[in-house]
Amino acid sequence: MVLQILAFGIAKDIFGARQINFVVPSQCTVETMKDLLEERFPALKRLATYAVAINEVYAVPAQYLQEKDEVAIIPPVSGG
Amino acid sequence: MNHISIRDTDLKLDDCYQFIAAPDAGGIDIFVGTVRNKSLGKTAVKLEFEAYEKMAISEIAKIIEEARSNWDLINVFVAHRTGTVEVMGIAVIIGVSSMHRAAAFEACRFIIDNLKQTVPIWKKEFFDDGAHWVSAHP
């Protein structure tokens, strides 16, 4: 399936875009998606950490993704 | 009442005060986060803020809900900037009104401390010799 992944902050710089289309297996967890993303964008591994949000809520690694989900890469936040 | 906003125009202290002032309030606490001219020993010239707006608003709402479960609060105001904020400019305003000052002080600090931990907002710091996303790398 194809996920539309939003990127913010430094993740946007790493992807070179605010949003990318990314192909993952049909049964795909957040953890697997992160591994696949890191293969294509090794700079992600140099971040202090990064989270994934699904439909505007922080996701856990074992959570399964659906094609219609709004997926976002959340690098370390630094508001305030 | 709660007010949450994320905007790319100047934040006004008076908007906060007007929103949180209440007849039954005995204390009002306002935290203002501003842009300073030094960071990492270098001269900073401005910050740029980016937000995942819808999620930022829902995460701020969760923090306010938790604060309200810990303290007896009347009104809560949270406003955060996006876009460019120059030195001395206001990046964030947190305002809390309560019957007594202890709750207002503690809740205000709780909200800003948690905002910095969980709310999807990012700042890019611009120095006279370059720029970086704050906290991105170890």
XYZ file of N, CA and C in Angstrom:
654
model
N 0.852 -1.194 0.000
C 0.000 0.000 0.000
C 0.885 1.239 0.000
N 0.266 2.350 -0.411
C 1.025 3.600 -0.456
C 0.560 4.506 0.683
N 1.496 4.908 1.513
C 1.181 5.840 2.594
C 1.563 7.247 2.162
N 0.736 8.195 2.556
C 1.127 9.597 2.398
C 1.664 10.033 3.758
N 2.944 10.382 3.780
C 3.587 10.694 5.060
C 3.931 12.177 5.111
N 3.430 12.836 6.146
C 3.740 14.251 6.357
C 5.045 14.372 7.131
N 5.802 15.405 6.844
C 7.064 15.609 7.559
C 7.148 17.050 8.051
N 7.681 17.195 9.237
C 7.815 18.518 9.837
C 9.246 18.737 10.310
N 9.594 20.011 10.511
C 10.908 20.340 11.063
C 12.014 19.716 10.247
N 12.976 19.109 10.940
C 14.128 18.563 10.233
C 13.737 17.381 9.350
N 12.642 16.688 9.677
C 12.203 15.561 8.838
C 11.799 16.056 7.450
N 11.251 17.249 7.392
C 10.887 17.846 6.102
C 12.156 18.094 5.279
N 13.209 18.560 5.945
C 14.492 18.778 5.248
C 15.066 17.444 4.760
N 14.952 16.400 5.592
C 15.504 15.089 5.232
C 14.750 14.498 4.035
N 13.426 14.624 4.031
C 12.627 14.099 2.918
C 12.738 15.002 1.684
N 13.082 16.253 1.913
C 13.106 17.204 0.806
C 11.707 17.598 0.363
N 10.728 17.344 1.221
C 9.335 17.662 0.893
C 8.492 17.646 2.161
N 7.375 18.353 2.093
C 6.452 18.388 3.236
C 5.663 17.084 3.325
N 5.543 16.388 2.189
C 4.775 15.145 2.162
C 5.373 14.226 1.110
N 5.480 12.940 1.448
C 5.966 11.971 0.459
C 4.966 10.821 0.357
N 4.972 10.162 -0.790
C 4.241 8.893 -0.946
C 5.262 7.788 -0.724
N 4.909 6.824 0.121
C 5.883 5.814 0.506
C 5.225 4.441 0.499
N 5.829 3.503 -0.238
C 5.250 2.164 -0.379
C 5.699 1.279 0.775
N 4.735 0.640 1.424
C 5.022 -0.303 2.515
C 4.191 -1.567 2.284
N 4.563 -2.682 2.931
C 3.736 -3.896 2.822
C 2.334 -3.646 3.360
N 1.365 -4.468 2.939
C -0.018 -4.197 3.339
C -0.241 -4.381 4.846
N 0.466 -5.337 5.466
C 0.402 -5.455 6.933
C 1.670 -4.804 7.482
N 1.565 -3.557 7.866
C 2.786 -2.828 8.228
C 2.590 -2.106 9.552
N 3.512 -2.342 10.476
C 3.452 -1.622 11.750
C 4.270 -0.336 11.635
N 4.099 0.505 12.644
C 4.880 1.743 12.728
C 6.373 1.408 12.751
N 6.716 0.388 13.504
C 8.123 0.000 13.633
C 8.722 -0.399 12.269
N 7.961 -1.202 11.517
C 8.427 -1.620 10.193
C 8.551 -0.432 9.250
N 7.562 0.461 9.313
C 7.627 1.644 8.453
C 8.868 2.470 8.774
N 9.185 2.586 10.070
C 10.374 3.361 10.452
C 11.643 2.715 9.895
N 11.717 1.375 9.975
C 12.888 0.679 9.426
C 13.026 0.955 7.928
N 11.904 0.875 7.207
C 11.931 1.097 5.759
C 12.300 2.547 5.432
N 11.742 3.463 6.218
C 12.070 4.878 5.999
C 13.557 5.142 6.230
N 14.100 4.494 7.274
C 15.510 4.718 7.599
C 16.444 4.138 6.519
N 15.953 3.076 5.823
C 16.751 2.560 4.701
C 16.825 3.585 3.583
N 15.672 4.215 3.333
C 15.650 5.180 2.226
C 16.223 6.540 2.652
N 16.037 6.916 3.908
C 16.524 8.212 4.409
C 17.397 7.980 5.646
N 18.666 7.553 5.430
C 19.524 7.207 6.577
C 19.719 8.360 7.581
N 19.512 9.584 7.140
C 19.686 10.737 8.052
C 18.704 10.671 9.221
N 17.595 9.944 9.054
C 16.645 9.800 10.168
C 17.309 9.150 11.377
N 18.270 8.243 11.104
C 18.921 7.514 12.203
C 19.825 8.412 13.041
N 20.192 9.559 12.490
C 21.065 10.475 13.232
C 20.284 11.429 14.130
N 18.953 11.404 14.033
C 18.145 12.259 14.916
C 18.209 11.735 16.349
N 18.023 12.642 17.304
C 18.026 12.240 18.716
C 16.962 11.167 18.937
N 15.826 11.361 18.294
C 14.710 10.423 18.332
C 13.672 10.972 17.360
N 12.694 10.166 17.002
C 11.545 10.742 16.300
C 10.341 9.839 16.517
N 9.195 10.455 16.567
C 7.959 9.728 16.807
C 7.142 9.705 15.521
N 6.105 8.881 15.540
C 5.171 8.821 14.428
C 3.783 9.121 14.985
N 3.048 9.952 14.278
C 1.657 10.196 14.663
C 0.754 9.596 13.597
N -0.320 8.950 14.038
C -1.338 8.445 13.124
C -2.628 9.188 13.431
N -3.158 9.848 12.417
C -4.390 10.629 12.577
C -4.298 11.566 13.782
N -3.149 12.236 13.859
C -2.908 13.317 14.846
C -2.780 12.836 16.283
N -2.481 11.545 16.463
C -2.257 11.009 17.804
C -0.932 10.243 17.768
N -0.101 10.391 18.828
C 1.152 9.646 18.872
C 0.875 8.151 18.782
N 1.637 7.468 17.920
C 1.439 6.036 17.708
C 2.479 5.241 18.491
N 2.136 3.973 18.783
C 3.104 3.079 19.426
C 3.710 2.193 18.328
N 4.939 1.633 18.570
C 5.646 0.894 17.517
C 4.854 -0.269 16.924
N 4.050 -0.956 17.733
C 3.351 -2.158 17.258
C 2.054 -1.852 16.513
N 1.701 -0.591 16.439
C 0.431 -0.204 15.814
C 0.463 -0.438 14.295
N -0.630 -0.973 13.729
C -0.711 -1.204 12.286
C -1.208 0.041 11.554
N -0.653 0.232 10.372
C -1.020 1.386 9.554
C -2.074 0.995 8.528
N -2.951 1.926 8.207
C -3.944 1.746 7.146
C -3.634 2.762 6.055
N -4.001 2.395 4.825
C -3.643 3.261 3.705
C -4.240 4.666 3.833
N -5.423 4.766 4.442
C -6.069 6.084 4.516
C -5.589 6.919 5.714
N -4.741 6.344 6.550
C -4.276 7.073 7.734
C -3.499 8.337 7.362
N -3.637 9.347 8.194
C -2.760 10.506 8.082
C -1.538 10.204 8.951
N -0.422 9.940 8.294
C 0.801 9.554 8.999
C 1.745 10.756 9.020
N 2.337 11.019 10.175
C 3.265 12.156 10.263
C 4.515 11.761 11.032
N 5.638 12.252 10.550
C 6.913 12.057 11.236
C 7.126 13.251 12.164
N 7.331 12.934 13.444
C 7.444 13.974 14.471
C 8.870 13.955 15.027
N 9.771 14.761 14.490
C 11.116 14.818 15.082
C 11.040 15.467 16.467
N 12.142 15.468 17.228
C 12.085 16.028 18.593
C 11.432 17.414 18.590
N 10.412 17.573 19.426
C 9.683 18.848 19.428
C 10.485 19.897 20.194
N 10.261 21.150 19.862
C 11.053 22.215 20.492
C 10.267 23.514 20.565
N 8.964 23.377 20.842
C 8.154 24.589 20.963
C 8.420 25.302 22.276
N 7.742 26.406 22.456
C 7.867 27.169 23.703
C 8.931 28.234 23.616
N -13.239 28.323 30.866
C -13.104 28.369 29.416
C -11.640 28.186 29.040
N -11.441 27.546 27.889
C -10.076 27.396 27.373
C -9.957 28.139 26.050
N -8.797 28.729 25.831
C -8.473 29.290 24.531
C -7.178 28.648 24.053
N -7.183 28.109 22.841
C -5.957 27.556 22.257
C -5.819 28.155 20.862
N -4.668 28.738 20.569
C -4.470 29.223 19.201
C -3.018 29.077 18.777
N -2.865 28.861 17.477
C -1.552 28.782 16.855
C -1.627 29.719 15.670
N -0.793 30.743 15.645
C -0.963 31.755 14.594
C 0.366 32.331 14.142
N 0.338 32.900 12.939
C 1.585 33.427 12.375
C 1.669 34.945 12.497
N 0.848 35.503 13.376
C 0.915 36.954 13.611
C 1.196 37.215 15.091
N 1.578 38.451 15.411
C 1.989 38.821 16.777
C 0.996 38.349 17.845
N 1.541 37.827 18.952
C 0.702 37.457 20.094
C 0.599 38.676 21.003
N -0.607 38.910 21.509
C -0.848 40.099 22.329
C -1.168 39.689 23.771
N -0.388 40.264 24.710
C -0.622 39.966 26.123
C -2.032 40.344 26.541
N -2.529 41.424 25.983
C -3.848 41.887 26.403
C -4.944 40.884 26.013
N -4.763 40.207 24.875
C -5.747 39.178 24.478
C -5.820 38.098 25.549
N -4.638 37.727 26.060
C -4.581 36.704 27.104
C -5.269 37.197 28.364
N -4.888 38.397 28.790
C -5.443 38.916 30.050
C -6.963 39.043 29.985
N -7.435 39.591 28.863
C -8.885 39.768 28.705
C -9.618 38.432 28.768
N -8.984 37.390 28.216
C -9.648 36.083 28.180
C -9.693 35.425 29.548
N -8.597 35.538 30.311
C -8.546 34.764 31.557
C -9.093 35.513 32.769
N -9.167 36.849 32.696
C -9.700 37.614 33.835
C -11.119 37.128 34.143
N -11.432 37.002 35.444
C -12.750 36.490 35.840
C -13.110 37.036 37.220
N -14.416 37.240 37.474
C -14.830 37.807 38.771
C -14.442 36.934 39.963
N -14.395 35.621 39.742
C -14.074 34.731 40.869
C -12.585 34.397 40.944
N -11.758 35.072 40.108
C -10.315 34.803 40.133
C -9.646 35.636 41.222
N -8.792 34.982 41.999
C -7.996 35.702 42.992
C -6.546 35.785 42.564
N -6.209 35.050 41.494
C -4.834 35.080 41.002
C -4.784 34.763 39.531
N -3.926 35.509 38.832
C -3.718 35.282 37.395
C -2.229 35.116 37.183
N -1.854 34.068 36.495
C -0.439 33.818 36.223
C -0.258 33.763 34.716
N 0.685 34.559 34.210
C 0.938 34.576 32.769
C 2.415 34.309 32.525
N 2.697 33.306 31.693
C 4.082 33.053 31.275
C 4.217 33.511 29.828
N 5.283 34.255 29.573
C 5.551 34.720 28.213
C 6.914 34.188 27.794
N 6.933 33.366 26.771
C 8.193 32.847 26.236
C 8.664 33.774 25.128
N 9.896 34.268 25.257
C 10.397 35.264 24.305
C 11.676 34.762 23.631
N 12.029 35.394 22.539
C 13.214 35.003 21.768
C 14.417 35.772 22.285
N 15.449 35.013 22.735
C 16.635 35.686 23.269
C 17.733 35.749 22.216
N 18.691 36.629 22.501
C 19.707 36.925 21.484
C 20.944 36.049 21.580
N 20.962 35.113 22.543
C 22.115 34.217 22.657
C 21.635 32.782 22.803
N 22.347 31.867 22.140
C 22.062 30.456 22.317
C 23.311 29.679 21.961
N 23.641 28.666 22.756
C 24.838 27.853 22.523
C 26.081 28.740 22.418
N 26.095 29.864 23.151
C 27.241 30.767 23.139
C 27.371 31.591 21.870
N 26.333 31.529 21.031
C 26.406 32.281 19.777
C 25.320 33.357 19.745
N 25.466 34.264 18.813
C 24.479 35.329 18.673
C 23.316 34.834 17.809
N 22.135 34.804 18.419
C 20.942 34.372 17.695
C 20.245 35.607 17.134
N 19.720 35.486 15.931
C 19.065 36.650 15.329
C 17.543 36.495 15.228
N 17.076 35.258 15.082
C 15.620 35.046 15.010
C 15.321 33.556 15.150
N 14.063 33.248 15.369
C 13.593 31.862 15.372
C 12.501 31.729 14.318
N 12.426 30.525 13.747
C 11.277 30.210 12.898
C 10.566 29.016 13.506
N 9.262 29.156 13.700
C 8.461 28.081 14.287
C 7.587 27.443 13.227
N 7.507 26.111 13.340
C 6.628 25.349 12.458
C 5.768 24.469 13.352
N 4.518 24.274 13.003
C 3.626 23.454 13.830
C 2.832 22.484 12.963
N 2.550 21.338 13.527
C 1.558 20.413 12.962
C 0.270 20.838 13.658
N -0.404 21.802 13.029
C -1.371 22.609 13.775
C -2.491 21.824 14.437
N -3.144 20.943 13.657
C -4.305 20.243 14.230
C -3.880 19.382 15.414
N -2.731 18.696 15.255
C -2.283 17.841 16.355
C -1.783 18.686 17.524
N -1.133 19.805 17.226
C -0.643 20.676 18.302
C -1.817 21.151 19.158
N -2.910 21.519 18.491
C -4.083 21.991 19.241
C -4.648 20.869 20.104
N -4.714 19.649 19.560
C -5.283 18.557 20.371
C -4.335 18.167 21.504
N -3.018 18.245 21.275
C -2.079 17.931 22.366
C -2.139 19.005 23.464
N -2.284 20.261 23.059
C -2.415 21.330 24.069
C -3.706 21.118 24.870
N -4.776 20.720 24.172
C -6.043 20.477 24.873
C -5.886 19.378 25.920
N -5.089 18.333 25.585
C -4.866 17.249 26.556
C -4.122 17.767 27.787
N -3.133 18.637 27.552
C -2.353 19.182 28.671
C -3.252 20.032 29.574
N -4.109 20.838 28.936
C -5.008 21.686 29.732
C -5.966 20.815 30.540
N -6.452 19.749 29.902
C -7.370 18.839 30.601
C -6.675 18.231 31.829
N -5.409 17.839 31.638
C -4.673 17.258 32.767
C -4.445 18.311 33.854
N -4.120 19.530 33.447
C -3.931 20.605 34.433
C -5.223 20.844 35.211
N -6.340 20.819 34.494
C -7.622 21.054 35.168
C -7.979 19.921 36.127
N -7.454 18.709 35.842
C -7.719 17.612 36.782
C -6.822 17.721 38.021
N -5.713 18.450 37.902
C -4.798 18.594 39.046
C -5.075 19.840 39.885
N -5.562 20.891 39.241
C -5.777 22.159 39.946
C -7.147 22.719 39.602
N -7.658 23.543 40.492
C -8.956 24.173 40.287
C -8.725 25.469 39.498
N -8.985 25.409 38.195
C -8.679 26.545 37.331
C -9.951 27.159 36.768
N -9.913 28.448 36.522
C -11.080 29.118 35.947
C -10.914 29.182 34.418
N -9.995 30.019 33.954
C -9.765 30.111 32.507
C -8.311 29.808 32.180
N -8.108 29.212 31.015
C -6.751 28.872 30.567
C -6.581 29.369 29.131
N -5.466 30.044 28.881
C -5.168 30.601 27.558
C -3.804 30.094 27.115
N -3.747 29.502 25.929
C -2.458 29.083 25.365
C -2.406 29.565 23.917
N -1.404 30.358 23.602
C -1.222 30.817 22.223
C 0.237 30.628 21.844
N 0.463 30.098 20.643
C 1.837 29.852 20.191
C 2.013 30.392 18.781
N 3.173 30.926 18.525
C 3.489 31.477 17.208
C 3.957 30.405 16.239
N 3.702 30.648 14.966
C 4.439 29.983 13.895
C 5.106 31.098 13.095
N 5.961 30.712 12.172
C 6.638 31.709 11.354
C 7.819 32.333 12.077
N 8.237 33.478 11.589
C 9.458 34.115 12.091
C 9.172 34.982 13.302
N 9.976 34.798 14.366
C 9.882 35.657 15.550
C 11.277 36.211 15.817
N 11.384 37.528 15.848
C 12.682 38.188 16.037
C 13.029 38.218 17.523
N 14.283 38.568 17.824
C 14.741 38.714 19.207
C 13.797 39.675 19.952
N 13.438 39.281 21.174
C 12.487 40.000 22.038
C 11.032 39.752 21.654
N 10.814 39.084 20.543
C 9.441 38.780 20.148
C 8.847 37.691 21.020
N 7.523 37.604 21.034
C 6.819 36.622 21.872
C 6.551 35.355 21.062
N 7.054 34.220 21.594
C 6.867 32.926 20.925
C 5.636 32.209 21.472
N 5.387 32.384 22.775
C 4.283 31.649 23.400
C 3.763 32.440 24.602
N 2.455 32.350 24.814
C 1.850 32.929 26.022
C 0.979 31.849 26.661
N 1.204 31.627 27.964
C 0.347 30.732 28.749
C -0.277 31.584 29.852
N -1.573 31.558 29.969
C -2.230 32.321 31.028
C -3.234 31.451 31.763
N -3.239 31.591 33.083
C -4.134 30.778 33.909
C -4.755 31.660 34.980
N -6.060 31.524 35.178
C -6.679 32.200 36.321
C -7.269 31.155 37.255
N -7.184 31.477 38.549
C -7.675 30.563 39.567
C -8.136 31.375 40.778
N -8.813 30.709 41.705
C -9.236 31.423 42.916
C -8.027 31.858 43.739
N -6.989 31.014 43.734
C -5.824 31.292 44.574
C -4.534 31.190 43.771
N -3.497 31.876 44.243
C -2.287 32.003 43.430
C -1.516 30.699 43.253
N -1.537 29.824 44.259
C -0.717 28.612 44.166
C -1.122 27.783 42.952
N -2.409 27.597 42.780
C -2.892 26.802 41.637
C -2.511 27.478 40.325
N -2.621 28.805 40.270
C -2.310 29.522 39.028
C -0.829 29.366 38.679
N 0.043 29.570 39.668
C 1.489 29.422 39.427
C 1.821 28.006 38.965
N 1.343 27.030 39.705
C 1.724 25.636 39.431
C 1.167 25.163 38.096
N -0.072 25.484 37.805
C -0.686 25.033 36.556
C -0.010 25.698 35.357
N 0.336 26.956 35.501
C 0.981 27.672 34.397
C 2.317 27.004 34.067
N 3.076 26.680 35.092
C 4.362 26.023 34.865
C 4.167 24.618 34.275
N 3.192 23.903 34.792
C 2.886 22.566 34.282
C 2.576 22.625 32.783
N 1.782 23.601 32.392
C 1.368 23.682 30.984
C 2.567 24.002 30.088
N 3.393 24.960 30.433
C 4.526 25.280 29.555
C 5.547 24.136 29.561
N 5.789 23.533 30.713
C 6.760 22.417 30.763
C 6.295 21.249 29.888
N 5.025 20.938 29.932
C 4.503 19.821 29.127
C 4.394 20.178 27.652
N 4.069 21.431 27.387
C 4.011 21.874 25.986
C 5.354 21.614 25.313
N 6.429 21.924 26.027
C 7.772 21.744 25.459
C 8.112 20.268 25.225
N 7.439 19.362 25.930
C 7.744 17.937 25.807
C 6.948 17.234 24.714
N 5.700 17.605 24.529
C 4.818 16.756 23.701
C 4.138 17.447 22.527
N 4.084 18.756 22.510
C 3.290 19.424 21.473
C 4.114 19.561 20.186
N 3.572 19.077 19.053
C 4.348 19.084 17.809
C 4.528 20.478 17.206
N 5.483 21.171 17.791
C 5.910 22.484 17.304
C 7.432 22.432 17.294
N 8.030 23.019 16.265
C 9.498 22.969 16.123
C 10.045 24.367 15.919
N 11.226 24.593 16.486
C 11.867 25.879 16.248
C 13.202 25.701 15.556
N 13.438 26.563 14.591
C 14.717 26.621 13.906
C 15.376 27.914 14.348
N 16.611 27.751 14.826
C 17.321 28.892 15.381
C 18.279 29.436 14.324
N 18.234 30.725 14.110
C 19.110 31.357 13.123
C 20.179 32.173 13.840
N 21.437 31.838 13.555
C 22.571 32.581 14.108
C 23.123 33.503 13.032
N 24.122 34.319 13.432
C 24.721 35.160 12.386
C 25.521 34.317 11.391
N 25.806 33.020 11.759
C 26.618 32.202 10.844
C 25.954 30.863 10.496
N 24.645 30.787 10.532
C 24.000 29.529 10.144
C 22.695 29.319 10.889
N 22.126 28.111 10.741
C 20.832 27.825 11.360
C 20.736 26.346 11.681
N 19.913 25.996 12.681
C 19.682 24.581 12.981
C 18.323 24.388 13.636
N 17.785 23.163 13.464
C 16.543 22.793 14.167
C 16.914 22.425 15.596
N 16.302 23.075 16.557
C 16.627 22.876 17.971
C 16.251 21.458 18.409
N 17.166 20.815 19.153
C 16.953 19.478 19.754
C 16.901 18.325 18.756
N 17.125 18.590 17.465
C 16.975 17.520 16.469
C 18.012 16.420 16.653
N 19.243 16.817 16.945
C 20.318 15.836 17.049
C 20.784 15.684 18.488
N 21.344 14.481 18.822
C 21.816 14.278 20.194
C 22.999 15.185 20.523
